[in-house]
CSV table of C-alpha atoms in Angstrom, one decimal:
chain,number,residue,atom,x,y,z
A,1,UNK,CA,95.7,66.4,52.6
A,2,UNK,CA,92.8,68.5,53.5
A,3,UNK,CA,91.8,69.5,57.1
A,4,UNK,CA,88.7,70.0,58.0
A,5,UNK,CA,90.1,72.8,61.1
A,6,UNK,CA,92.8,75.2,60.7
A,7,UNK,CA,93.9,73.8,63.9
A,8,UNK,CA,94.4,70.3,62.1
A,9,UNK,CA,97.3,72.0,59.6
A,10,UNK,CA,100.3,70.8,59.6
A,11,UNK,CA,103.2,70.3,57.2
A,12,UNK,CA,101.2,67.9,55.2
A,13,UNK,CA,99.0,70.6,54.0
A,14,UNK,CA,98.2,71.5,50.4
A,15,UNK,CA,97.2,75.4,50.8
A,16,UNK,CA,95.1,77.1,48.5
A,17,UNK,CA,93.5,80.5,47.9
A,18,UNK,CA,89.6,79.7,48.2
A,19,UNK,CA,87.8,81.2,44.8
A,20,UNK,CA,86.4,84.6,45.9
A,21,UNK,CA,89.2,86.1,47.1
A,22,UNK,CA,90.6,88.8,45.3
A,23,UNK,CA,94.5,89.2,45.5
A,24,UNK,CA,95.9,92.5,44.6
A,25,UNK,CA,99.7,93.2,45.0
A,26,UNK,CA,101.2,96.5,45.9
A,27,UNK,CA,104.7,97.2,46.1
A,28,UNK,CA,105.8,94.0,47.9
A,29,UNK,CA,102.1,93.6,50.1
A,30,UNK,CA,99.6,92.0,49.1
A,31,UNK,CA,95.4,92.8,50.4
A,32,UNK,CA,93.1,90.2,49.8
A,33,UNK,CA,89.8,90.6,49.1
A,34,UNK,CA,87.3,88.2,51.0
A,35,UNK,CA,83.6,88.5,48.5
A,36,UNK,CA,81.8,86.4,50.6
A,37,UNK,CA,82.5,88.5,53.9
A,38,UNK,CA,83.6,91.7,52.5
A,39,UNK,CA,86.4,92.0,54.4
A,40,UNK,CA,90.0,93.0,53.5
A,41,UNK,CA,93.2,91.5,55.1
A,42,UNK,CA,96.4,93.0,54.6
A,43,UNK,CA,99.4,90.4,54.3
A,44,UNK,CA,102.8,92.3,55.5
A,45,UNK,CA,105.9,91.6,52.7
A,46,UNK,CA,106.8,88.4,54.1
A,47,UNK,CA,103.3,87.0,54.2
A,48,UNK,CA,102.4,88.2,50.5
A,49,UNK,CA,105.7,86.0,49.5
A,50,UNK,CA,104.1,82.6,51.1
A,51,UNK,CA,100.8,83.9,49.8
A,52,UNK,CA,101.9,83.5,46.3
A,53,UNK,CA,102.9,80.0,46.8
A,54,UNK,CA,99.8,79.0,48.1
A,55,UNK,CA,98.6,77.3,44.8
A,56,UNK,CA,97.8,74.1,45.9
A,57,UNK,CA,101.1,72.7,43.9
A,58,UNK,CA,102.2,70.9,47.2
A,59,UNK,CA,102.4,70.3,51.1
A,60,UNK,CA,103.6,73.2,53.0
A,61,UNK,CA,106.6,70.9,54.0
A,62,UNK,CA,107.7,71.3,50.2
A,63,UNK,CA,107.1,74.6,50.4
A,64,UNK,CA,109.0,75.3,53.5
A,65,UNK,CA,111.9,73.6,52.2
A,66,UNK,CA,111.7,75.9,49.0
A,67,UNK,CA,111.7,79.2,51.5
A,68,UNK,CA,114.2,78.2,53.7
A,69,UNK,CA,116.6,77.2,51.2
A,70,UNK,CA,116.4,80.6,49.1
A,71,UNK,CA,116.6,82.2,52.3
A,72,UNK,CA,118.8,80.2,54.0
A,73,UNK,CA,116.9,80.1,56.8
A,74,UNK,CA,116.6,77.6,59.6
A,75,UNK,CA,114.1,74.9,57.8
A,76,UNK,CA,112.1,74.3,61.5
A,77,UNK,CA,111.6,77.7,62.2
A,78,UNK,CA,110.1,78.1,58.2
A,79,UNK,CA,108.1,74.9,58.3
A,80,UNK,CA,106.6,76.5,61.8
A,81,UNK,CA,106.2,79.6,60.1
A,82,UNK,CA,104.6,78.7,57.2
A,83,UNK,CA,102.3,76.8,59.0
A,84,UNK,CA,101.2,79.0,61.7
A,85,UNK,CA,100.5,81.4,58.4
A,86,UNK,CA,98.6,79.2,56.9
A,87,UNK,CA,96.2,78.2,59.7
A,88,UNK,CA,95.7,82.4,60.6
A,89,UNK,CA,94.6,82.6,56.8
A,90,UNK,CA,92.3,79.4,57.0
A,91,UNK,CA,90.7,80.7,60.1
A,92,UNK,CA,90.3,83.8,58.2
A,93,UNK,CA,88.3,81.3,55.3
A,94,UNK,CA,90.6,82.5,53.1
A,95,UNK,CA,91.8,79.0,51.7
A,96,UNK,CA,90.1,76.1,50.3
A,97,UNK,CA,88.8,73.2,52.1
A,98,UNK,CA,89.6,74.5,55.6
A,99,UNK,CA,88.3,77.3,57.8
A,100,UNK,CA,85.2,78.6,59.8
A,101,UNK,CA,82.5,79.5,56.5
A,102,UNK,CA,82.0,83.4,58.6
A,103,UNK,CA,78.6,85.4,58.7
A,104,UNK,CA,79.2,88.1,55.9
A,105,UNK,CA,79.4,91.1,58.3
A,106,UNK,CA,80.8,93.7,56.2
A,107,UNK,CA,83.0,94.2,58.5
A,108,UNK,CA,86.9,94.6,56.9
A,109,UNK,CA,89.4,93.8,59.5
A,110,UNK,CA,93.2,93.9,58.9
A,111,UNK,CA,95.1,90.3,59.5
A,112,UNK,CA,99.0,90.8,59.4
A,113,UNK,CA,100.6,87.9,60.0
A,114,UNK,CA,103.6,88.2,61.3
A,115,UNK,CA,106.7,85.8,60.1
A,116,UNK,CA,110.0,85.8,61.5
A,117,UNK,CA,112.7,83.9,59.1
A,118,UNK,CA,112.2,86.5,55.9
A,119,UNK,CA,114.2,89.5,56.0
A,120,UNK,CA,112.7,92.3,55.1
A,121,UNK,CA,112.7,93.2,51.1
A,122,UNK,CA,115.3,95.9,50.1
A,123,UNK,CA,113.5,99.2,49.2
A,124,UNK,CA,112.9,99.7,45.8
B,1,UNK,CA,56.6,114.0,44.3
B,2,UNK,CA,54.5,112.9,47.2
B,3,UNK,CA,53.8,116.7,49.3
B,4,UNK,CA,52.7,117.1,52.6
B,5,UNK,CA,54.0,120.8,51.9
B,6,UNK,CA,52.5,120.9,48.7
B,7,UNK,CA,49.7,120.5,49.8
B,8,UNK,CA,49.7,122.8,53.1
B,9,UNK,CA,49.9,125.5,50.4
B,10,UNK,CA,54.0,126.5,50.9
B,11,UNK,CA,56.0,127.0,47.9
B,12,UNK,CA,58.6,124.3,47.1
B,13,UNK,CA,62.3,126.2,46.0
B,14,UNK,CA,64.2,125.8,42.9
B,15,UNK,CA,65.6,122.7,41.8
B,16,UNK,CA,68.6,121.7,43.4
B,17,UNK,CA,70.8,118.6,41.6
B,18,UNK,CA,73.1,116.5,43.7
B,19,UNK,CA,75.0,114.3,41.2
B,20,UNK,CA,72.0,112.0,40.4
B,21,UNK,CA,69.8,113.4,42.8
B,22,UNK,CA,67.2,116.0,41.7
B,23,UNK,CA,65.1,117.7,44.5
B,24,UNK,CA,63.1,121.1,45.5
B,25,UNK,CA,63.1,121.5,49.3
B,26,UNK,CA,61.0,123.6,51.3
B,27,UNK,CA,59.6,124.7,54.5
B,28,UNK,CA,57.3,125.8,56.6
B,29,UNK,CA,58.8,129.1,58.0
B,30,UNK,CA,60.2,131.3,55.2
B,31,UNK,CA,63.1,132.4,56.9
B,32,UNK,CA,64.0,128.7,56.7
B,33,UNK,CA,63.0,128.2,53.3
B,34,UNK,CA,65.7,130.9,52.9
B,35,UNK,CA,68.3,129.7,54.3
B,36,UNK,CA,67.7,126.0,52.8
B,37,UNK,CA,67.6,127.8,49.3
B,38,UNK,CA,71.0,129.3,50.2
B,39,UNK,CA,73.1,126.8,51.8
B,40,UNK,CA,72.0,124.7,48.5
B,41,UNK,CA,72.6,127.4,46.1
B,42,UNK,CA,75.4,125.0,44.6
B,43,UNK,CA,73.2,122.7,43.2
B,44,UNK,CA,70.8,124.4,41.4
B,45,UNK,CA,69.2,123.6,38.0
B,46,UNK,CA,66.9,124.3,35.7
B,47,UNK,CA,64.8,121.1,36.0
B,48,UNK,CA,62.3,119.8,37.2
B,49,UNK,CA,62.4,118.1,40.4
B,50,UNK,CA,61.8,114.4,40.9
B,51,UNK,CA,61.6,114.8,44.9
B,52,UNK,CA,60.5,117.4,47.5
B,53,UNK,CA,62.4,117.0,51.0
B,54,UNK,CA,60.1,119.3,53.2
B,55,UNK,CA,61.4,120.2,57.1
B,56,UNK,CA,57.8,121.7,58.7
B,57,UNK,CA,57.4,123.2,62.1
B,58,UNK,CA,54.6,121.2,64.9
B,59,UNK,CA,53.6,122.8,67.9
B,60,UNK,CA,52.2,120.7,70.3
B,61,UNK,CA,52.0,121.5,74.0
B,62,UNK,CA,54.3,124.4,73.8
B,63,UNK,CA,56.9,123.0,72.2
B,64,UNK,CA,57.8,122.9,68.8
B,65,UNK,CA,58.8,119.9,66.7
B,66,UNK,CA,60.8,119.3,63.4
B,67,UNK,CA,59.8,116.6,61.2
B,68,UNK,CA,61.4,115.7,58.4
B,69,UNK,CA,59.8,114.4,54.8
B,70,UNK,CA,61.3,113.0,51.8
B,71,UNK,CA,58.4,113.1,49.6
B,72,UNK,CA,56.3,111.7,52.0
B,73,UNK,CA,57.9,109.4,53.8
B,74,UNK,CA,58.8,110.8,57.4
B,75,UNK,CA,62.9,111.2,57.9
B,76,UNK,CA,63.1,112.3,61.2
B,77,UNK,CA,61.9,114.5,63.9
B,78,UNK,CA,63.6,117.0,65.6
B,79,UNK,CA,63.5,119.5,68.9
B,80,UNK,CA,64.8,122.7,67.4
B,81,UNK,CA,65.5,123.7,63.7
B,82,UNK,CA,69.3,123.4,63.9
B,83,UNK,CA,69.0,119.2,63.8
B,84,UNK,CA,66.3,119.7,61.4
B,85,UNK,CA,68.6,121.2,58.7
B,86,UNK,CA,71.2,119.0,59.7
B,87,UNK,CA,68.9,115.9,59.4
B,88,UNK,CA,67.6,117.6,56.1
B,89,UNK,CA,71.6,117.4,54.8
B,90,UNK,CA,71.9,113.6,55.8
B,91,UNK,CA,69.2,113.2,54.1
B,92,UNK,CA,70.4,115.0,50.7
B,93,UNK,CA,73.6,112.8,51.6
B,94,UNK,CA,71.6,109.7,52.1
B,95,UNK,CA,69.4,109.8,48.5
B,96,UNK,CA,72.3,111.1,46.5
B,97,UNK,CA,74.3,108.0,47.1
B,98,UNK,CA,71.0,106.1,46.4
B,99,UNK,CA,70.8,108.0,43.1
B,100,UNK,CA,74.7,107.2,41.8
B,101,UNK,CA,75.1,103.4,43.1
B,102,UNK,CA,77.9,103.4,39.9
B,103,UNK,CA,80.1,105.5,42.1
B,104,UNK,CA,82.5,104.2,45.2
B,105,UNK,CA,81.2,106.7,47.8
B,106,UNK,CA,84.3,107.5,50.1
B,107,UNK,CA,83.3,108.7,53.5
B,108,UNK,CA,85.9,111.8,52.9
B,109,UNK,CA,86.1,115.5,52.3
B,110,UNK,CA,88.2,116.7,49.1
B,111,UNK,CA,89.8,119.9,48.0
B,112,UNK,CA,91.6,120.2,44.7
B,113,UNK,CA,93.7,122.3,42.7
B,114,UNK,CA,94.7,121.9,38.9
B,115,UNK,CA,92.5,118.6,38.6
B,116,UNK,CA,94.2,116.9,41.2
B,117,UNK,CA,92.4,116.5,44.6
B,118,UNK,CA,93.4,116.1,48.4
B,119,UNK,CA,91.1,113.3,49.6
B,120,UNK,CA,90.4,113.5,53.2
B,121,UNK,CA,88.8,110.0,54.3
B,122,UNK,CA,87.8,109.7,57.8
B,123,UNK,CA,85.3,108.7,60.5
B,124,UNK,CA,82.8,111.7,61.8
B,125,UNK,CA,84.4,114.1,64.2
B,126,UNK,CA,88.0,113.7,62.8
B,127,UNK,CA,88.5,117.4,61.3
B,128,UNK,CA,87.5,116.8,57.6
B,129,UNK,CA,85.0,119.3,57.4
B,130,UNK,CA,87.0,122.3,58.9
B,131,UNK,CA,89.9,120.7,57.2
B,132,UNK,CA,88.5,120.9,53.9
B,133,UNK,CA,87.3,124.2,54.5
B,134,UNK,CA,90.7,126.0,55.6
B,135,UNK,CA,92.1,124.2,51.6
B,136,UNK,CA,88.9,126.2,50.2
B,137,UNK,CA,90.3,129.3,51.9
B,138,UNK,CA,94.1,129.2,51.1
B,139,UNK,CA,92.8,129.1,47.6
B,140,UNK,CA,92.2,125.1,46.4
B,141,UNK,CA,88.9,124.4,45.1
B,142,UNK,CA,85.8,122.7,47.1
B,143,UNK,CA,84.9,119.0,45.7
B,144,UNK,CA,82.8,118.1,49.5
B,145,UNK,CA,83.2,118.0,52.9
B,146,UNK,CA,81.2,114.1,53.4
B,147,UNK,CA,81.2,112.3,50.5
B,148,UNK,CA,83.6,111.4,47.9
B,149,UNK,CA,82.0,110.1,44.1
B,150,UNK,CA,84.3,107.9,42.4
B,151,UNK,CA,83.7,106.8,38.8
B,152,UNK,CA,85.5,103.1,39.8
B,153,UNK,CA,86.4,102.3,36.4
B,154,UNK,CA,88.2,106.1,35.4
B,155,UNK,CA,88.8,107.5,39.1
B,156,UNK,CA,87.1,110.3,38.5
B,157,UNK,CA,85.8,112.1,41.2
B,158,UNK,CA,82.6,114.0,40.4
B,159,UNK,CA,81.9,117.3,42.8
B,160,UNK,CA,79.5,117.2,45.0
B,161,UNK,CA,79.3,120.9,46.8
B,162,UNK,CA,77.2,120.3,49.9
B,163,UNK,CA,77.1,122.8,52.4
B,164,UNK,CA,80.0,122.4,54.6
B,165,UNK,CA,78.3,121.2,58.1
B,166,UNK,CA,80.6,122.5,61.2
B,167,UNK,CA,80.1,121.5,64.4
B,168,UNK,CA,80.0,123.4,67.5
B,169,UNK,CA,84.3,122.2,68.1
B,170,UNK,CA,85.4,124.5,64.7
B,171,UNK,CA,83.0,127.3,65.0
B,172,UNK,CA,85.9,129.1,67.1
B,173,UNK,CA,88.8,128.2,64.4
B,174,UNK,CA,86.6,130.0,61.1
B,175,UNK,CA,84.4,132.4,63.7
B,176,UNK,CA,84.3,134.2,60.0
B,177,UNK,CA,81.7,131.9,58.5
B,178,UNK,CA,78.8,132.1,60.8
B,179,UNK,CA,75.8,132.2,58.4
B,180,UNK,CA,73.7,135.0,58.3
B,181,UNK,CA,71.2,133.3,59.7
B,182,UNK,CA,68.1,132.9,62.2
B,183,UNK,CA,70.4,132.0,65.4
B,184,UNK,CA,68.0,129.1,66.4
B,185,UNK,CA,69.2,127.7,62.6
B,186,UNK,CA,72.9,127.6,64.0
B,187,UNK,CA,72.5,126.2,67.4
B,188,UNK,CA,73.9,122.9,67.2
B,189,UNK,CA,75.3,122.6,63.6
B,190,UNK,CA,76.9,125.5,61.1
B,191,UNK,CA,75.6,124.8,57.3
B,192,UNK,CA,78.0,126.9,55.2
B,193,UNK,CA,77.7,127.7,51.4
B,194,UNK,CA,80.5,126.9,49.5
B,195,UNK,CA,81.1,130.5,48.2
B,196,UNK,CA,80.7,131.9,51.5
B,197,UNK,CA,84.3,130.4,52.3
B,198,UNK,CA,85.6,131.5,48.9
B,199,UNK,CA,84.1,133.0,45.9
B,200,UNK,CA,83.9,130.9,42.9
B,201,UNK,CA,85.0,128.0,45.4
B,202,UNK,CA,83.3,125.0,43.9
B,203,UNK,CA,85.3,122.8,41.9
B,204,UNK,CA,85.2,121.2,38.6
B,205,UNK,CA,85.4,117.6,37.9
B,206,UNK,CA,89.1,116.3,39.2
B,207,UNK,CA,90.6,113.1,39.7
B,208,UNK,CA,93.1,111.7,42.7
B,209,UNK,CA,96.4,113.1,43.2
B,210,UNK,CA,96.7,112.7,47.2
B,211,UNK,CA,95.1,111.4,50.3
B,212,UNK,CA,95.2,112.3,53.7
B,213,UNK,CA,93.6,110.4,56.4
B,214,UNK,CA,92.7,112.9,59.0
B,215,UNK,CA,92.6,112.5,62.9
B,216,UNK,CA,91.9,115.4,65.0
B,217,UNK,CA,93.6,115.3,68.5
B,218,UNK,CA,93.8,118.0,70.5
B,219,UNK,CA,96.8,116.7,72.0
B,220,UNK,CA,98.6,115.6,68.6
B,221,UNK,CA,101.5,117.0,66.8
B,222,UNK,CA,100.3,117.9,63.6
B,223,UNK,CA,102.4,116.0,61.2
B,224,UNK,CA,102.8,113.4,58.5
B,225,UNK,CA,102.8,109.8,58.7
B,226,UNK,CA,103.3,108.3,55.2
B,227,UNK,CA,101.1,104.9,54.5
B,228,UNK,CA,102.5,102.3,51.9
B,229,UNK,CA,100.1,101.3,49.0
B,230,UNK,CA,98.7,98.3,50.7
B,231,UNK,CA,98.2,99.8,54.0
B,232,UNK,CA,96.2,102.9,52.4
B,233,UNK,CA,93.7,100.9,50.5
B,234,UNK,CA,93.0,99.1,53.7
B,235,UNK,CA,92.5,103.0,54.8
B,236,UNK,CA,90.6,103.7,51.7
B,237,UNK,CA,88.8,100.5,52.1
B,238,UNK,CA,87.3,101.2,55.7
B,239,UNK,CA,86.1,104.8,54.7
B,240,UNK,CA,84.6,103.2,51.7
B,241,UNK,CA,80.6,103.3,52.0
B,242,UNK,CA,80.0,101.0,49.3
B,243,UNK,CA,82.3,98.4,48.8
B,244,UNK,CA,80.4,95.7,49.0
B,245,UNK,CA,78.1,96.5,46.8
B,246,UNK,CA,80.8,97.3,44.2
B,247,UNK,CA,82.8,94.1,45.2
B,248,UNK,CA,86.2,93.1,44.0
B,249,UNK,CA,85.9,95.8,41.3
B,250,UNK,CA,86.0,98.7,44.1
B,251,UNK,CA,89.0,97.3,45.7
B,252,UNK,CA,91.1,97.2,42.7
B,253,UNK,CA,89.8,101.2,42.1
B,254,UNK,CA,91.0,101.7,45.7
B,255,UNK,CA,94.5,99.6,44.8
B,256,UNK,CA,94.9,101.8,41.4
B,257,UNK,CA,94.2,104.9,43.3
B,258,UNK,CA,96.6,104.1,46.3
B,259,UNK,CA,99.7,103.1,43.4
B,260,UNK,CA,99.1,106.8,42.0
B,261,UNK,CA,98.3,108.9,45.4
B,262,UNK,CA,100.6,109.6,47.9
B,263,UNK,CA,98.9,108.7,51.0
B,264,UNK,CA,99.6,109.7,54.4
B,265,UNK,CA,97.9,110.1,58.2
B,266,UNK,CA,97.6,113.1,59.5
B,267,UNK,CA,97.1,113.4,63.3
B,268,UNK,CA,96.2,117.6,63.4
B,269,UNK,CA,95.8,119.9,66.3
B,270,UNK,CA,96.0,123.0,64.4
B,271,UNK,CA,94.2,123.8,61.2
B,272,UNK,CA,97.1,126.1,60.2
B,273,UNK,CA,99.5,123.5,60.1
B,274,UNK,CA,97.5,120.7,59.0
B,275,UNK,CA,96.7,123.4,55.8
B,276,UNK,CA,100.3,124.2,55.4
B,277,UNK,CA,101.6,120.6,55.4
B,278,UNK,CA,99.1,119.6,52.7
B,279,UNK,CA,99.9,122.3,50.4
B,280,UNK,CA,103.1,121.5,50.4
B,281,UNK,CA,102.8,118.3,49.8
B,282,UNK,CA,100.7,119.1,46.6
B,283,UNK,CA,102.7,121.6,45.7
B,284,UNK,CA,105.5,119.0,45.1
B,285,UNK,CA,107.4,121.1,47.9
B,286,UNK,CA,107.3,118.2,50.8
B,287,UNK,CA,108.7,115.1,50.4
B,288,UNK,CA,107.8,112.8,53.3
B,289,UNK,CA,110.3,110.0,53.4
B,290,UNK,CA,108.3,106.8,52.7
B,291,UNK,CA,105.5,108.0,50.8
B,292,UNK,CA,107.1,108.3,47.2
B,293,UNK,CA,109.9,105.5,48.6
B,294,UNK,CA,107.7,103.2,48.6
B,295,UNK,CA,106.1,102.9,45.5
C-alpha cells in the first residue's frame, strides 16, 4: 500500500528507504544522510533496528509481528511503535512514496525517535 | 591581481600561502603593513602571488574609515583598524576554503602532538581559540584556531596556521600575548602569531586522533561528556562548513573519523582544566567511561 501522507500509515504500510539517503551505521546507531535536503537524522539503537527492516519486503504489520516475537514484546504496543516510527521518518521524506518533498535548507537537524518495546542493546 | 594599492603607489608584502590560497597583502599605513606581515609570517612563500587583499585608511569628515579589497573587489569597511584586520582574516579564511573545495572544512580549532590532533569543532564564542592556544603553550603543536582541512578520502588534516584571533573575553586568561602592536590595531580583536605562543609552534601535516566539542560557560564545570560514534558525526556534521557540497562522501569521512576518535563535549570554565583534561586524554592517561566503551 502506498500513502500519499505520513499521517495515512498504518500497519498496511510497505516502508522503504527513499534513494538519496545515505545510511551509515555506528556501533548500534544509525545517521542517515538526506542528499536532497542535506540534513542528517540520528536514529537511537532501537530505531536503527526498524530502520534496517525498512526494505520494502512487507507491511509494517509483518514486520511488527517479526519484532515483537524476537523480543517478546507486546505485538500492539510494536505494531504502534513501528508505526509511529515510520510516519516520523516519512514526514522527515526519508521513505519512498510518502512524505512532505522539503525545501533543501541545509539545515541538519537531529530526529531520534524514540521506541519503547526494544530493550536497550548490551554494551559491546 | 586587480590593485587599488598597487596603484596608490604602496608596496604589496611577501607572499603568503594559505593551503591553496596564494596572496600579498598590504596597506596603507606602514605600521599596519607591519603588523599584517607578522601575524602572517606562517604562510610565507617564495611565489608569486595570485591575489593582493589591501586594508587602506579614508578620511572623510574627521573620521577615518577601513575598507577592505580582495583584488579589487570591496570586502568590507570598517570604523577603526582593529575590525579591519579582523575583516582582513575572514577574508584569508573566506578565499582559502574557496581555493581547497577538495577538503571538508570543519569549523574547529586543532592542536596536535605526534601526528595525532585534538579537533575542537564549535560555534564562534565557544573557547576554541584560547583553547587551542593554551594546547600550543603546554607544548602540542598549532594546526588552526578556525578552520579544519580534511583530505575526505585519507583524513588528513592539512595545517593551516592563521593567526590566532582572541577576543576581548581571553585577553585576561593569556594577558602574555598582547602583540606588540599599534594599540588601535588591538582594540577589539587580538591577532597572534603562531610562534608568539610557542616557538617553532606550527604543526606538520597530522591526522585525527581526538575530538572535543568545546562550550565555554562561565558557569560550567569543566569536564568530560563522552559522545557515541553516531551522536559525534551529527556533532562533526553541524560544524561542518561544506558538507553539502561534498555530499554523502563527507559524511562517511565524518562516520570514519568518529569510529577512530574519541569524541567528547567539553563544557569549560577554566582554561587550566579544560588543557589538563585533554592532555590526558591524549596522553592515553584518562579514560572517560563511554567514550572507548562504546565503540
Amino acid at each position: 500500500m502506498s500513502a500519499a501522507v505520513p499521517e495515512a500509515i498504518n500497519a498496511s504500510f510497505v516502508a522503504k528507504a527513499r534513494p538519496g539517503v545515505t545510511t551509515v551505521d555506528l556501533a548500534g546507531e544509525t545517521v542517515l544522510y538526506d542528499e536532497s535536503s542535506g540534513k542528517l537524522h540520528h536514529l537511537n539503537p532501537q530505531g536503527s533496528v526498524l530502520w534496517r527492516w525498512f526494505d520494502g519486503s512487507g507491511p509494517l504489520a509483518d514486520l511488527a509481528a517479526d519484532v515483537s516475537a524476537a523480543y517478546q514484546a507486546d505485538p500492539a504496543v510494536v505494531e504502534a511503535d513501528v508505526v509511529a516510527l515510520a510516519r516520523r521518518l516519512a514526514t522527515e521524506g526519508l521513505l519512498e512514496g510518502v512524505g512532505a518533498v522539503h525545501a533543501a535548507t541545509g539545515e541538519e537537524t537531529e530526529a531520534d525517535p524514540e521506541t519503547a518495546f526494544l530493550p536497550e542493546p548490551p554494551s559491546p | 591581481m586587480g590593485h587599488a594599492v598597487v596603484s596608490a603607489g604602496i608596496t604589496p608584502s611577501a607572499c603568503f600561502r594559505a593551503l591553496g590560497l596564494t596572496f600579498a597583502v598590504s596597506a596603507s599605513d606602514v605600521s599596519l603593513g607591519r603588523y599584517l606581515e607578522r601575524i602572517l609570517r606562517p604562510f610565507t612563500v617564495e611565489e608569486e602571488p595570485a591575489h593582493l587583499l589591501s586594508l587602506l585608511e579614508r578620511r572623510e569628515d574627521g573620521h577615518s574609515h577601513f575598507l577592505l579589497y580582495f583584488d579589487d573587489q570591496h570586502v568590507a569597511t570598517t570604523s577603526n583598524p582593529s575590525d579591519g584586520v579582523r575583516e582582513l582574516v575572514r577574508a584569508v579564511n573566506r578565499e582559502m576554503m574557496a581555493a581547497t573545495p577538495e577538503c571538508l572544512h570543519l569549523h574547529a580549532s586543532a592542536a596536535e602532538r605526534d601526528g595525532a590532533a585534538a579537533i575542537f569543532p564549535a560555534t564562534m564564542e565557544s573557547g576554541k581559540s584560547t583553547l587551542v592556544t593554551g594546547l600550543v603553550q603546554r607544548g602540542l603543536g598549532y594546526v588552526t584556531d578556525e578552520v579544519v582541512a580534511v583530505d575526505p578520502g585519507t583524513l588528513a588534516i592539512r595545517p593551516y596556521p592563521k593567526p590566532v584571533s582572541l577576543d576581548a573575553g581571553s585577553w585576561s586568561v593569556v594577558p602574555e600575548l598582547r602583540p606588540e602592536a599599534d594599540e588601535s590595531y588591538l582594540t577589539t580583536q587580538w591577532q597572534v602569531e603562531p610562534d608568539a605562543i610557542r616557538g617553532g609552534a606550527v604543526a606538520a601535516e597530522c591526522r585525527p586522533g581526538f575530538i572535543f566539542f568545546p562550550g565555554y560557560d562561565p558557569a560550567a564545570v569543566t569536564e568530560l561528556a563522552p559522545l557515541t560514534p553516531a551522536e559525534a558525526v551529527m556533532a562533526l556534521a553541524e560544524n561542518t562548513l561544506n558538507l553539502r557540497m561534498h555530499g554523502p562522501r563527507a559524511v562517511e569521512a565524518l562516520a570514519r573519523m568518529a569510529q577512530t576518535c574519541p569524541a567528547y563535549r567539553l563544557p569549560l570554565s577554566d582554561l587550566d582544566d579544560a588543557c589538563r583534561l585533554v592532555l590526558s586524554v591524549m596522553a592515553g592517561e584518562l579514560l572517560v567511561e563511554g567514550a572507548g566503551q562504546r565503540r
